[in-house]
């Protein structure tokens, strides 16, 4: 190649690099700096974003109309668009939504990973009626593998890695399936015959405490845990509720809701014990999503909601007997519905719940602080 050719090639390369740097500068102006270096998510179908796509399970959502309002379409999220953790990732200023662990490897893991799996629970057998899933025990084990990969990235400098992880936020949302797809599914599980509601909640909390402690031992310090929502009022239960389980003021299955309140009260006490020195250096935040969701119902008109007792998509009474069928046409205006299908809230509901979790100063929504303040610690 002659000198003119070399100079031309050099100019082309430098011009290309300059354009990339300018594009990067402009994009940085448009984007806020991340408030945390990483975001790690553990949970069930309320926050699963694709981990179940490649496993043999009935708990999958990688088909239309799921994702109808999501840019990537049917990604495996169990609603029409963003999940609550997607909203939180945006509010935390992260450059991208957190990817599913199933397809995340290498340096990308430093930004975080979503380990959640539809149908999963605190107990290993929870969700077996729906096929394969990744239980919380396995999700924690998967994170342990990530920590080993991080050690290599930090050149085995455990102090540097610990400092990094202490700044990340860990989100844990489990428990719903331990009731829906375990305790109250009496035809498949024996737990309701083995435990009273109080004894079952105590057993779940003992297991959950161990799992959260394992995350702490692996480096987690800023940990968000969510209450179980009012699953006695979801379309799936409204379609099945026995009239004797209703009250004069509620069409919900109050037997289920009473059991949930026992668990949630115990979970709040567990958070208080962790914060009071049981796990030194840790800060836990409790998201009282059952009360936050009540506000969406009581003040529904102010939020733009009109339909609270049926899914936007589904089959049967309350659109709650079966989840969305492939290629089924959902309701035309998802913003007016609290529920997307028999189990899961719409993107519109997730946006409000995410904002409450992030910035609410009400102890009704968050305790002892919101996620924005947690990120600043």
XYZ file of C-alpha atoms in Angstrom:
377
model
C 0.000 0.000 0.000
C 1.417 3.435 -0.913
C 1.862 6.354 1.472
C -1.270 8.064 0.152
C -3.257 4.894 0.855
C -1.884 4.610 4.392
C -2.651 8.269 5.124
C -6.146 7.818 3.739
C -6.763 4.710 5.817
C -5.420 6.467 8.939
C -7.705 9.450 8.322
C -10.699 7.170 7.861
C -10.010 5.315 11.111
C -9.465 8.540 13.070
C -12.650 10.039 11.644
C -14.603 6.932 12.611
C -13.217 7.010 16.168
C -14.002 10.723 16.443
C -17.595 10.142 15.384
C -17.955 7.364 17.953
C -16.525 9.587 20.709
C -18.865 12.439 19.789
C -21.858 10.103 19.753
C -20.801 8.855 23.180
C -20.548 12.414 24.498
C -23.992 13.330 23.259
C -25.513 10.139 24.657
C -23.932 10.873 28.047
C -25.503 14.310 28.059
C -28.922 12.781 27.478
C -28.572 10.061 30.115
C -28.321 10.553 33.871
C -25.458 8.901 35.703
C -26.394 5.584 37.306
C -27.148 5.900 41.009
C -25.827 2.379 41.654
C -23.212 0.319 39.804
C -25.362 -2.809 39.592
C -28.865 -4.176 40.162
C -29.512 -7.843 40.944
C -33.039 -9.264 40.888
C -34.505 -12.410 42.450
C -38.146 -13.402 42.252
C -41.010 -14.979 40.346
C -43.124 -14.152 37.292
C -43.840 -10.630 38.554
C -40.241 -9.757 37.636
C -39.064 -12.631 35.383
C -37.918 -11.179 32.059
C -37.047 -14.289 30.079
C -35.328 -16.878 32.257
C -38.171 -19.339 31.687
C -38.086 -19.041 27.893
C -35.782 -21.979 27.393
C -37.099 -24.444 29.970
C -39.957 -26.948 29.964
C -42.590 -25.004 31.851
C -46.167 -23.876 31.503
C -45.051 -20.658 33.182
C -43.796 -18.943 30.039
C -44.704 -15.675 28.388
C -42.549 -15.552 25.260
C -45.486 -15.343 22.876
C -47.916 -12.649 21.733
C -49.894 -10.876 23.071
C -47.422 -10.751 25.988
C -45.078 -7.828 25.391
C -47.510 -6.049 23.081
C -46.330 -2.681 24.449
C -42.683 -3.662 24.974
C -40.143 -2.584 22.307
C -38.733 -6.120 21.989
C -42.179 -7.719 21.903
C -42.693 -11.005 23.732
C -39.433 -11.112 25.708
C -40.649 -13.448 28.439
C -42.089 -10.733 30.681
C -45.460 -11.786 32.042
C -47.371 -8.630 31.101
C -47.838 -6.166 28.273
C -44.720 -4.068 28.855
C -42.411 -3.020 31.664
C -42.194 -4.900 34.937
C -41.725 -3.132 38.252
C -37.981 -3.835 38.269
C -37.698 -2.432 34.735
C -39.195 0.786 36.068
C -36.774 0.773 39.004
C -33.800 0.228 36.674
C -34.841 3.292 34.691
C -35.344 5.388 37.827
C -31.912 4.324 39.084
C -30.443 5.731 35.874
C -29.048 2.449 34.621
C -28.173 2.616 30.911
C -30.145 -0.528 30.028
C -32.801 -2.749 31.506
C -31.279 -5.594 33.518
C -30.995 -8.710 31.306
C -32.050 -12.239 32.300
C -29.301 -14.357 33.826
C -30.040 -17.103 31.281
C -28.429 -15.044 28.527
C -25.958 -12.852 30.431
C -22.288 -13.692 30.736
C -18.943 -11.969 31.123
C -18.439 -8.278 31.949
C -22.159 -7.546 31.487
C -22.788 -9.289 34.821
C -21.116 -6.389 36.617
C -24.137 -4.223 35.752
C -26.456 -6.807 37.249
C -28.599 -9.759 36.279
C -32.185 -10.871 36.686
C -32.366 -14.367 38.219
C -36.177 -14.425 38.609
C -38.199 -17.354 37.324
C -41.937 -17.670 36.772
C -43.685 -20.107 39.163
C -40.761 -20.075 41.587
C -41.000 -19.673 45.321
C -39.139 -19.760 48.579
C -39.737 -23.511 48.821
C -38.145 -25.753 46.208
C -41.310 -27.711 45.393
C -43.422 -24.595 44.871
C -44.516 -24.326 41.240
C -43.811 -27.960 40.372
C -47.398 -28.208 39.143
C -46.380 -25.926 36.255
C -43.185 -27.736 35.311
C -39.589 -26.580 35.482
C -38.614 -23.366 37.241
C -35.690 -21.863 39.140
C -36.432 -21.779 42.869
C -35.011 -19.117 45.179
C -32.435 -21.587 46.465
C -31.196 -22.115 42.900
C -31.326 -18.389 42.139
C -29.012 -17.748 45.086
C -26.731 -20.548 43.881
C -26.645 -18.916 40.433
C -25.621 -15.622 42.007
C -22.839 -17.430 43.870
C -21.510 -18.514 40.470
C -21.635 -14.900 39.319
C -19.610 -13.849 42.355
C -16.920 -16.365 41.390
C -16.794 -14.841 37.897
C -16.564 -11.373 39.440
C -13.571 -12.433 41.517
C -11.707 -13.048 38.281
C -12.806 -9.646 36.933
C -11.492 -8.007 40.131
C -8.268 -10.076 39.866
C -9.171 -11.813 43.133
C -9.130 -8.533 45.045
C -11.919 -9.486 47.449
C -11.885 -6.083 49.176
C -12.503 -4.258 45.904
C -15.239 -6.706 44.923
C -16.903 -6.402 48.327
C -16.830 -2.613 48.076
C -18.432 -2.850 44.633
C -21.205 -5.232 45.695
C -21.954 -3.148 48.781
C -23.024 -0.312 46.484
C -25.325 -2.491 44.324
C -29.019 -2.986 45.003
C -30.519 -6.451 45.420
C -34.266 -6.893 44.861
C -36.048 -9.972 46.241
C -39.740 -10.585 45.529
C -40.833 -14.071 46.568
C -43.750 -15.718 48.344
C -46.766 -15.379 46.059
C -46.338 -18.815 44.507
C -45.731 -20.404 47.884
C -49.408 -19.677 48.460
C -50.925 -19.765 44.953
C -48.960 -22.744 43.660
C -48.459 -24.572 46.913
C -50.391 -23.941 50.139
C -53.765 -23.149 48.560
C -53.438 -25.690 45.743
C -54.665 -28.548 47.888
C -55.105 -31.018 45.028
C -51.352 -31.003 44.339
C -49.669 -30.107 47.642
C -50.086 -31.333 51.217
C -48.722 -28.226 52.968
C -52.167 -26.917 53.983
C -52.758 -30.196 55.836
C -49.332 -30.114 57.432
C -49.285 -26.489 58.577
C -51.668 -23.902 59.968
C -51.396 -20.539 58.150
C -49.257 -19.187 61.000
C -46.972 -22.245 61.056
C -46.603 -22.142 57.264
C -45.654 -18.456 57.324
C -43.083 -19.196 60.038
C -41.590 -22.012 57.953
C -41.407 -19.821 54.851
C -39.771 -16.990 56.793
C -37.203 -19.349 58.258
C -36.217 -20.480 54.751
C -36.314 -16.925 53.375
C -34.172 -15.660 56.238
C -31.535 -18.261 55.384
C -31.622 -17.313 51.680
C -31.317 -13.586 52.386
C -28.478 -14.276 54.788
C -26.702 -16.226 52.035
C -26.994 -13.184 49.742
C -25.485 -11.097 52.538
C -22.618 -13.561 52.906
C -22.010 -13.293 49.160
C -21.665 -9.515 49.423
C -25.171 -8.003 49.268
C -25.661 -5.045 51.608
C -28.511 -3.000 50.108
C -31.423 -5.420 49.919
C -35.032 -4.700 48.967
C -37.709 -7.253 49.875
C -41.321 -7.051 48.796
C -44.426 -8.012 50.693
C -46.693 -10.540 49.012
C -49.506 -8.723 47.213
C -53.212 -9.160 47.781
C -53.389 -12.360 45.756
C -56.841 -13.131 47.114
C -58.057 -10.286 44.871
C -56.376 -11.161 41.570
C -58.637 -12.195 38.646
C -57.553 -15.834 39.030
C -59.016 -15.922 42.535
C -62.053 -13.773 41.725
C -62.976 -16.331 39.053
C -62.847 -19.148 41.613
C -63.729 -17.680 44.979
C -66.342 -19.538 46.985
C -69.124 -17.167 48.120
C -68.525 -18.215 51.735
C -65.007 -16.768 51.541
C -66.333 -13.342 50.584
C -67.332 -10.595 52.980
C -69.905 -7.833 52.748
C -67.140 -5.401 51.782
C -65.039 -7.631 49.536
C -65.409 -9.968 46.577
C -61.923 -11.355 47.226
C -60.850 -14.652 48.726
C -60.234 -13.348 52.222
C -58.937 -16.685 53.508
C -55.930 -16.247 51.241
C -55.501 -12.587 52.128
C -55.551 -13.373 55.863
C -52.744 -15.892 55.361
C -50.780 -13.339 53.339
C -51.041 -10.739 56.089
C -49.501 -13.213 58.552
C -46.523 -13.729 56.232
C -46.110 -10.010 55.510
C -46.153 -9.082 59.196
C -43.429 -11.653 59.820
C -41.400 -10.394 56.856
C -41.501 -6.829 58.177
C -40.277 -8.057 61.565
C -37.485 -9.965 59.806
C -36.398 -6.775 58.031
C -36.364 -4.925 61.349
C -34.211 -7.620 62.950
C -31.735 -7.562 60.046
C -31.479 -3.771 60.272
C -31.036 -3.830 64.041
C -27.659 -5.546 63.920
C -28.435 -9.129 63.012
C -26.588 -8.596 59.717
C -24.015 -5.853 60.435
C -23.597 -3.293 57.685
C -26.727 -4.361 55.813
C -29.666 -2.094 55.048
C -32.950 -3.764 54.162
C -35.980 -2.006 52.683
C -39.484 -3.471 52.902
C -41.861 -2.658 50.034
C -45.440 -2.866 51.246
C -46.847 -3.532 47.792
C -50.136 -4.886 49.141
C -50.946 -1.457 50.601
C -49.507 0.437 47.620
C -51.777 -1.577 45.311
C -54.787 -0.804 47.508
C -54.174 2.878 46.813
C -54.390 2.148 43.087
C -57.851 0.685 43.660
C -59.185 3.233 46.157
C -57.926 6.177 44.080
C -58.145 4.399 40.751
C -59.765 7.280 38.879
C -56.897 9.595 39.797
C -54.464 7.106 38.273
C -56.586 6.536 35.173
C -57.757 3.013 36.062
C -61.307 1.884 35.352
C -61.160 -1.938 35.538
C -59.928 -3.661 38.699
C -61.564 -7.087 38.753
C -60.613 -8.651 35.424
C -57.584 -9.103 33.235
C -57.057 -7.139 30.050
C -56.312 -10.506 28.477
C -57.435 -13.998 29.425
C -60.280 -16.491 29.281
C -63.420 -17.113 31.325
C -64.928 -15.308 34.264
C -62.989 -12.123 35.100
C -60.584 -13.136 32.302
C -59.039 -15.094 35.144
C -59.628 -18.770 34.479
C -56.775 -19.097 31.958
C -53.945 -16.709 31.158
C -53.577 -15.091 27.736
C -53.751 -17.561 24.883
C -51.273 -17.274 22.007
C -52.204 -14.481 19.580
C -55.287 -13.602 21.636
C -56.454 -10.021 21.148
C -56.206 -8.120 24.467
C -58.210 -5.082 25.541
C -57.503 -2.033 23.369
C -56.561 0.361 26.210
C -54.245 -1.340 28.673
C -53.777 1.879 30.680
C -57.291 1.516 32.128
C -56.685 -1.961 33.552
C -54.981 -2.792 36.825
C -54.395 -6.407 35.724
C -52.931 -7.605 32.460
C -53.954 -11.262 32.873
C -55.169 -13.595 35.613
C -52.121 -12.927 37.816
C -49.997 -9.991 36.733
C -50.375 -6.195 36.796
C -50.228 -4.092 33.659
C -47.303 -1.885 32.738
C -49.422 1.105 33.846
C -49.737 -0.371 37.343
C -46.045 -1.331 37.454
C -44.985 2.216 36.605
C -46.943 3.617 39.547
C -45.814 0.894 41.947
C -42.206 1.359 40.838
C -42.360 5.109 41.413
C -43.862 4.578 44.860
C -41.086 2.149 45.776
C -38.446 4.540 44.470
C -39.524 7.867 45.927
C -42.468 7.538 48.354
C -41.874 8.946 51.813
C -44.884 7.173 53.270
C -44.324 4.279 55.674
C -47.453 2.772 54.120
C -45.422 2.143 50.954
C -41.827 1.673 52.119
C -39.942 0.974 55.342
C -37.660 2.383 56.668
C -36.806 4.361 53.520
C -37.422 4.408 49.790
C -35.104 2.933 47.167
C -33.806 6.332 46.080
C -32.504 6.967 49.600
C -31.159 3.419 49.814
C -29.135 4.024 46.655
C -27.608 7.163 48.188
C -26.237 5.378 51.274
